[in-house]
XYZ file of C-alpha atoms in Angstrom:
541
model
C -53.087 31.179 -0.780
C -54.801 32.783 2.116
C -56.491 36.593 1.932
C -57.211 38.690 4.553
C -61.119 39.625 4.622
C -61.297 43.252 5.210
C -64.455 45.451 5.062
C -63.572 46.960 1.504
C -62.547 43.961 -0.478
C -65.927 41.707 1.235
C -68.179 44.592 -0.060
C -66.652 44.678 -3.445
C -67.343 41.220 -4.015
C -71.160 42.023 -3.500
C -71.733 39.258 -1.159
C -74.854 40.424 -0.127
C -76.541 41.339 -3.386
C -79.417 43.500 -4.198
C -81.808 41.673 -1.878
C -80.781 43.578 1.095
C -82.048 46.905 -0.193
C -85.656 45.356 -0.173
C -85.426 45.030 3.580
C -86.917 47.944 5.324
C -84.210 49.725 7.595
C -81.215 48.026 6.033
C -78.173 50.462 5.249
C -74.881 49.512 3.665
C -72.344 50.960 1.591
C -73.313 51.594 -2.107
C -70.480 49.075 -3.476
C -72.553 46.034 -2.349
C -74.810 46.726 -5.522
C -71.542 46.208 -7.823
C -71.306 42.655 -6.696
C -72.718 40.044 -9.581
C -72.134 36.630 -10.566
C -71.268 33.758 -8.408
C -70.146 35.335 -5.290
C -69.380 32.424 -2.745
C -68.167 29.298 -4.639
C -70.182 26.000 -4.203
C -70.864 23.529 -1.561
C -72.678 20.155 -1.172
C -74.484 18.319 1.248
C -77.352 15.951 2.524
C -75.377 12.922 0.851
C -77.358 9.658 0.078
C -76.283 6.800 -1.665
C -78.287 7.940 -5.051
C -78.571 11.862 -4.458
C -76.629 14.864 -3.484
C -77.639 18.383 -2.542
C -75.606 21.178 -4.263
C -75.262 24.948 -3.422
C -74.302 28.254 -4.788
C -75.168 31.498 -4.991
C -75.416 33.987 -7.924
C -76.417 37.288 -8.411
C -77.398 38.406 -11.919
C -76.791 41.710 -13.714
C -80.260 43.317 -12.668
C -80.372 41.905 -9.235
C -83.726 40.098 -9.932
C -84.651 36.388 -10.569
C -82.607 33.892 -12.387
C -82.618 30.133 -13.506
C -79.281 28.052 -12.704
C -78.332 24.958 -14.037
C -75.960 22.605 -12.545
C -74.094 19.753 -13.749
C -72.296 16.797 -12.508
C -69.690 14.709 -14.051
C -67.483 11.907 -12.815
C -64.435 13.747 -14.561
C -63.126 17.248 -13.704
C -63.437 18.162 -17.601
C -67.099 17.565 -17.673
C -66.489 15.647 -20.855
C -69.590 13.701 -19.962
C -72.142 15.068 -18.251
C -73.839 12.373 -15.800
C -76.615 14.369 -13.937
C -78.021 17.944 -13.600
C -80.992 20.086 -12.592
C -82.165 23.673 -12.658
C -83.723 25.978 -10.003
C -84.892 29.687 -10.197
C -83.431 31.706 -7.367
C -83.640 35.529 -6.374
C -83.738 38.039 -3.966
C -86.674 36.618 -1.894
C -83.741 33.613 -1.010
C -80.762 36.002 -0.955
C -79.856 34.852 -4.493
C -78.929 31.292 -3.081
C -79.502 27.979 -4.861
C -79.869 24.467 -3.503
C -80.507 21.470 -6.083
C -80.565 18.019 -5.142
C -79.811 15.680 -7.941
C -81.005 12.263 -7.950
C -79.986 8.875 -9.948
C -76.358 8.942 -9.070
C -74.268 5.930 -8.223
C -73.246 5.054 -4.554
C -70.110 5.675 -3.115
C -68.988 7.718 -6.255
C -66.993 10.799 -6.435
C -68.355 13.499 -8.582
C -67.430 16.811 -9.944
C -70.170 19.762 -10.132
C -70.527 23.099 -11.537
C -73.424 25.864 -11.776
C -73.973 27.417 -15.222
C -75.763 30.767 -15.272
C -77.976 31.915 -18.217
C -75.261 33.937 -19.707
C -73.054 30.921 -20.017
C -70.648 31.565 -17.246
C -69.542 28.793 -14.765
C -68.986 28.476 -11.272
C -65.979 27.140 -9.439
C -65.988 23.425 -10.000
C -66.828 21.343 -6.717
C -66.107 17.959 -5.874
C -68.530 15.475 -3.746
C -69.187 12.324 -2.894
C -72.466 9.901 -2.657
C -72.803 7.509 0.385
C -71.827 4.243 -0.179
C -74.208 1.087 -0.562
C -73.708 -2.296 1.005
C -70.486 -3.650 2.535
C -68.168 -0.765 3.669
C -64.816 -1.432 4.758
C -64.061 2.053 5.874
C -65.637 5.402 6.384
C -64.057 8.722 7.901
C -65.847 11.840 8.815
C -64.267 15.259 9.760
C -66.248 16.537 12.538
C -66.280 20.411 13.524
C -68.094 22.924 15.840
C -67.571 26.393 17.201
C -66.030 28.332 14.583
C -65.896 32.066 15.576
C -64.161 34.215 12.860
C -62.558 37.124 14.834
C -60.794 34.409 17.086
C -58.682 33.414 14.496
C -57.841 31.664 11.083
C -59.995 28.589 10.118
C -56.879 26.376 10.071
C -59.021 23.162 11.074
C -60.624 23.561 7.895
C -57.532 24.018 5.975
C -56.108 20.996 7.657
C -59.208 18.828 6.753
C -59.101 20.220 3.185
C -55.675 19.221 2.563
C -56.241 15.575 3.336
C -57.403 13.126 0.719
C -59.135 10.521 3.072
C -62.065 12.368 4.471
C -65.396 11.226 2.896
C -67.950 13.519 4.765
C -67.536 16.564 6.804
C -70.052 17.288 9.722
C -70.699 20.461 11.411
C -72.396 19.866 14.943
C -73.303 23.716 15.104
C -72.048 27.342 16.054
C -71.056 27.535 12.457
C -70.990 31.292 13.210
C -71.675 33.621 16.085
C -74.127 36.233 16.376
C -72.214 38.805 18.720
C -71.209 42.458 17.478
C -67.633 42.968 16.648
C -65.544 43.349 20.028
C -67.890 41.524 22.202
C -66.909 37.900 21.786
C -64.000 37.915 21.129
C -63.300 41.328 22.902
C -61.077 43.958 20.426
C -58.106 42.951 22.497
C -58.630 39.256 21.636
C -59.563 39.319 18.020
C -57.097 38.390 15.526
C -56.065 41.506 12.988
C -57.881 41.090 9.661
C -60.475 38.889 10.706
C -63.401 40.916 10.542
C -67.029 40.296 10.592
C -69.992 41.946 8.937
C -72.362 43.483 9.953
C -70.348 44.989 12.964
C -73.459 45.003 14.963
C -75.237 41.990 16.513
C -77.290 39.860 13.950
C -81.072 40.279 14.867
C -82.959 40.902 11.807
C -83.021 39.072 8.499
C -80.433 41.290 6.765
C -78.094 40.871 9.858
C -78.182 37.099 9.504
C -77.562 37.074 5.628
C -74.740 39.571 5.902
C -73.115 37.537 8.602
C -73.358 34.299 6.817
C -72.079 36.189 3.951
C -69.069 37.274 5.866
C -68.194 33.942 7.073
C -68.585 32.065 3.800
C -65.966 34.555 2.061
C -63.151 32.726 4.212
C -61.164 30.731 1.834
C -60.509 27.839 3.863
C -64.314 27.349 4.820
C -65.011 27.522 0.942
C -62.006 25.106 0.240
C -63.591 22.249 2.616
C -67.182 23.068 1.177
C -65.872 22.516 -2.515
C -64.263 19.332 -1.703
C -66.382 17.007 0.511
C -70.062 16.988 1.234
C -70.970 18.513 4.585
C -73.836 17.417 7.078
C -74.837 20.534 8.889
C -76.800 21.069 12.003
C -77.266 24.415 14.078
C -76.847 24.974 17.788
C -77.351 28.228 19.466
C -75.090 30.863 18.045
C -76.999 30.368 14.543
C -79.626 32.154 16.466
C -78.455 33.731 19.612
C -76.532 32.287 22.719
C -78.286 29.749 24.721
C -81.282 29.809 22.815
C -84.411 27.393 23.463
C -87.902 27.300 22.155
C -89.215 30.427 23.673
C -86.176 33.054 23.877
C -82.379 32.954 24.609
C -79.905 34.281 26.960
C -78.577 36.727 24.466
C -81.929 37.896 23.185
C -83.643 41.200 24.995
C -87.009 42.894 25.118
C -85.782 45.623 23.178
C -84.183 43.615 20.429
C -88.197 42.732 19.385
C -90.042 39.421 19.173
C -88.205 36.233 19.548
C -90.252 34.281 17.234
C -89.208 36.880 14.546
C -85.608 36.555 15.056
C -85.785 32.768 15.838
C -87.783 32.609 12.209
C -85.137 34.853 10.475
C -82.209 32.668 11.976
C -83.567 29.378 10.428
C -84.730 30.964 7.117
C -80.789 32.202 6.575
C -79.504 29.093 7.753
C -81.395 27.107 5.005
C -80.599 29.614 2.631
C -76.790 29.642 3.198
C -76.191 26.029 4.245
C -76.130 22.923 1.871
C -78.638 21.403 4.096
C -82.412 20.152 3.404
C -85.280 21.885 5.088
C -85.877 18.504 7.286
C -85.233 19.652 10.862
C -83.832 15.846 11.438
C -82.424 13.115 9.299
C -80.833 9.527 9.064
C -78.023 8.933 6.705
C -77.136 5.152 6.066
C -73.528 4.719 5.323
C -73.932 1.211 3.469
C -74.366 -1.362 6.113
C -71.626 0.042 8.462
C -73.680 2.560 10.228
C -76.564 5.061 10.515
C -75.677 8.779 11.259
C -78.279 10.570 12.795
C -78.520 14.608 12.490
C -80.686 15.986 15.343
C -82.171 19.185 16.448
C -81.777 20.184 19.937
C -82.241 23.978 20.147
C -85.157 25.988 18.560
C -88.000 23.694 18.194
C -88.865 22.039 21.341
C -86.229 22.607 23.796
C -87.475 23.721 27.079
C -85.753 26.594 28.902
C -82.381 25.564 30.429
C -82.424 25.608 34.731
C -80.701 28.471 36.205
C -79.331 27.950 39.680
C -78.112 31.633 40.132
C -81.281 32.691 41.976
C -80.737 29.791 44.370
C -77.681 31.566 45.825
C -79.916 34.410 46.880
C -81.822 32.327 49.246
C -81.178 32.005 53.117
C -79.698 28.461 52.751
C -78.224 28.004 49.306
C -77.202 24.274 49.875
C -80.588 23.518 50.745
C -82.118 25.213 47.969
C -79.737 23.421 45.557
C -80.665 19.945 47.029
C -84.528 20.754 46.683
C -83.910 21.837 43.205
C -81.950 18.612 42.393
C -84.520 16.399 43.801
C -87.464 18.428 42.111
C -87.246 20.680 39.115
C -83.837 19.384 37.809
C -85.529 15.906 37.397
C -88.682 17.031 35.899
C -89.391 14.719 33.005
C -91.068 17.329 31.041
C -87.742 19.100 30.400
C -86.816 17.964 26.872
C -84.078 18.772 24.407
C -85.855 17.463 21.376
C -89.446 17.152 22.317
C -91.604 13.978 22.091
C -91.823 14.081 18.463
C -88.161 14.006 17.654
C -87.631 11.458 20.414
C -89.907 9.158 18.932
C -88.677 9.696 15.548
C -85.098 8.878 16.670
C -86.106 5.755 18.789
C -87.978 4.387 15.695
C -84.871 5.334 13.382
C -82.376 3.823 15.546
C -84.224 0.489 15.792
C -84.714 0.416 12.166
C -81.130 0.833 11.803
C -80.466 -1.972 14.468
C -82.822 -4.281 12.671
C -81.297 -3.699 9.270
C -78.196 -4.955 10.627
C -76.189 -1.730 10.474
C -72.995 -1.915 12.627
C -72.846 1.387 14.376
C -75.464 3.994 15.452
C -73.845 7.474 15.374
C -76.043 10.276 16.825
C -74.899 14.031 16.322
C -76.055 16.405 19.341
C -75.021 19.951 19.564
C -74.159 19.850 23.104
C -72.315 17.434 25.378
C -74.192 14.383 27.062
C -71.469 12.990 29.402
C -71.919 13.687 33.255
C -69.543 16.357 34.102
C -69.329 18.093 37.559
C -66.856 20.971 38.620
C -63.776 19.410 40.697
C -63.628 20.964 44.117
C -60.257 22.317 43.503
C -61.349 24.406 40.489
C -61.298 27.732 42.914
C -57.730 27.676 42.854
C -57.700 27.590 39.059
C -58.920 31.255 38.505
C -56.533 33.473 36.604
C -56.046 36.486 38.782
C -57.585 38.757 36.026
C -60.496 36.366 35.461
C -63.727 38.358 35.110
C -66.465 38.171 37.804
C -68.807 36.277 35.466
C -65.753 33.445 35.303
C -65.398 33.530 39.326
C -69.112 33.387 39.955
C -69.442 30.561 37.365
C -66.843 28.455 38.760
C -68.127 28.804 42.665
C -71.374 27.941 41.406
C -70.087 24.911 39.697
C -68.255 23.725 42.870
C -71.286 24.588 44.949
C -73.557 22.204 42.524
C -71.133 19.390 42.615
C -71.360 19.036 46.141
C -74.896 18.049 45.952
C -74.104 15.939 42.600
C -75.397 18.632 40.046
C -73.359 19.584 36.905
C -71.663 22.619 36.098
C -73.508 23.099 32.795
C -77.255 23.271 32.614
C -77.174 24.214 28.872
C -76.318 20.987 27.854
C -77.674 17.532 28.493
C -76.697 18.089 32.457
C -79.812 20.374 32.355
C -81.997 17.538 31.207
C -81.258 14.278 32.982
C -84.642 12.697 32.487
C -84.351 13.414 28.576
C -81.046 11.861 28.501
C -82.033 8.929 30.666
C -84.992 8.497 28.111
C -82.367 8.564 25.119
C -79.597 6.019 26.857
C -82.509 3.739 27.917
C -84.029 3.512 24.523
C -80.484 2.792 23.054
C -79.637 0.154 25.402
C -82.931 -1.589 25.001
C -82.443 -1.656 21.069
C -79.124 -3.219 21.614
C -77.534 -0.243 19.609
C -73.760 0.075 19.123
C -73.968 4.065 20.129
C -71.587 6.628 19.233
C -72.347 10.289 20.260
C -70.792 12.963 18.630
C -71.119 16.687 20.260
C -69.733 20.022 20.196
C -70.666 23.475 21.763
C -67.978 23.185 24.584
C -64.904 24.570 22.692
C -62.802 21.845 24.419
C -62.211 18.220 23.718
C -63.670 15.148 25.835
C -64.121 11.408 25.519
C -66.841 9.699 27.661
C -68.156 6.357 28.445
C -71.855 6.890 28.708
C -73.782 4.632 31.169
C -77.244 4.500 32.246
C -78.495 2.432 35.454
C -74.912 1.495 35.913
C -74.717 -0.277 32.518
C -72.787 0.912 29.559
C -74.845 2.870 26.926
C -72.138 4.005 24.234
C -69.414 6.430 24.139
C -69.329 9.966 23.118
C -66.629 12.035 21.252
C -67.025 15.734 22.000
C -65.260 17.779 19.894
C -63.031 20.932 20.663
C -63.562 24.161 18.610
C -62.340 25.399 15.288
C -61.494 28.841 17.048
C -63.622 29.463 20.072
C -61.726 29.980 23.252
C -61.820 27.140 25.862
C -61.053 26.894 29.409
C -57.683 28.287 28.743
C -59.028 31.937 28.425
C -60.301 32.186 32.343
C -57.975 29.870 34.083
C -54.505 30.331 35.283
C -53.671 26.650 35.846
C -51.552 24.028 33.669
C -54.029 22.348 31.268
C -52.785 18.867 32.305
C -53.733 19.741 35.795
C -57.151 20.895 34.833
C -57.682 17.851 32.897
C -56.387 15.255 35.295
C -58.722 16.717 37.940
C -62.028 16.756 35.576
C -61.381 13.084 34.791
C -60.689 12.279 38.458
C -64.092 14.035 39.645
C -66.142 12.418 36.609
C -66.561 8.672 36.328
C -67.897 8.837 32.741
C -65.113 11.073 31.551
C -61.885 9.447 30.337
C -60.000 11.895 28.738
C -60.148 15.769 27.873
C -58.062 18.643 26.450
C -58.982 22.167 27.522
C -56.322 24.247 25.615
C -56.325 23.504 22.095
C -58.237 24.206 18.868
C -58.862 21.805 15.868
C -61.456 18.977 14.761
C -62.259 15.490 15.136
C -61.511 12.713 12.492
C -63.662 9.763 13.239
C -62.819 6.264 11.251
C -65.632 3.698 11.333
C -64.886 0.266 10.341
C -67.265 -2.830 10.732
C -65.678 -3.646 14.259
C -64.204 -0.584 15.657
C -64.729 3.198 15.593
C -61.368 5.322 16.416
C -61.595 8.867 16.914
C -58.665 11.341 16.563
C -58.435 14.804 17.998
C -56.625 16.863 15.652
C -55.082 19.768 17.070
C -53.871 22.608 14.740
C -50.740 24.496 15.446
C -52.225 27.820 15.651
C -55.234 29.986 15.067
C -53.296 33.331 14.867
C -51.803 33.123 11.491
C -52.730 31.063 8.490
C -51.511 27.342 8.654
C -52.593 24.128 7.576
C -50.319 22.274 10.135
C -51.890 20.060 12.741
C -51.317 16.628 14.502
C -53.162 14.136 16.395
C -53.460 15.054 20.173
C -55.124 12.093 21.366
C -57.001 9.097 19.647
C -59.437 6.360 21.173
C -61.258 3.250 19.965
C -64.279 1.603 20.740
C -65.026 -2.070 19.738
C -68.391 -3.037 18.561
C -70.360 -4.779 21.234
C -68.843 -3.217 24.233
C -70.432 0.265 24.113
C -67.524 1.595 26.368
C -63.940 2.501 25.627
C -62.465 1.151 28.912
């Protein structure tokens, strides 16, 4: 059953708790203080072969510290408790609890629940450890870009209704920082999809309340309660187009960037079923290794900005100079040297151990993508000046071989080359999964004219894609994009949903699931496209 999330019912759940009142400058209605108990169901993450991380949030009657216990059982009736753990939580961590339970059996489904000191129980969740040894098949549901006011999280509902998902992966933009009425606009927002706070999230209390708002969604709660999720952040968990030293959506009058960045990281780690490790590798038996990465806040250098080049006397000459100079700077990095070194060594260990596949999750797209020259005719009559400038700049950039998006790997060509060259040298069977763009893409990745791997880039759960600013048939747009970009083999720029990736020893297949709608609650969807890669080829075509 679906419920509308409105301000009054949300506040009455007490989903923020008393911790907010300890933060100077925080103001909220008194009804928040009335919320007690388990406020946001349960979740699990960080699966390993013998351990799992379990999450909940509990506010005791006095709003202070409390010790919670968690129980795991192989049966839903908890007739026999197989394992458990305890943790003390309180307002200093927004009453959230994360307990890693070890000593579990590989590839096993467990039921879990938290127990409060008064004997009350949380909702019962279900999770699963990663398999060990030979694995015949493993399926992951892959999500990105879930903006609550844009519509219902029907992609989560569709995935939760399946019985063949072993793992969920979220590649970032789990939520958005904007104030209500900005993105989406008040006209675009779906009635009943209300976020808190209504202002932009900047401070610790803002981030906590926004996570609480999103985590109140019933479809998201359902998915979290049924399968473990591996989560990594992208930019909107902090601010749009964020990097180590700032963000496009952080202004001087919003305070110190480092304080905002620290608050975003703290709250992400409070509210997500994720460890505090910035990056991590997960072995799926001998079938594959999945790598969780960090490409935003810890070491990313600032994205290139070509807008000033168009103010010069000869913009095309300026673009060429940029292409041959600053754009190719080897010092520009997405991950930083420490993580690059870790990933190279971890992938080498995976290949050496005989893992059949190396699956790397990045927040943004790696495939080379330029703007088709015909794109100027695609703009809708009422397209914003920003959209028009973006398309015109992309066309000019394409004429000198530059991509139209410098916030993804297109802005860091030397770093991209280092990663793909390393993967080729290792003999990896590389599958890159990525999000961020709100649209669906399939790429054959190449380096130095040789196949390096494939990329499955996911469309959004709800955030708008190219259809929002373009007045052209999406099929025409897709055909032109594929024609203009040799690495791109397929794309869809108008539908929402998620990816379902099936890994077998000799083949990886990716389905782009398209939900029927995001405007009303519905768990209906279908496969919009499917591609496969055979082991040893490192390309689809």
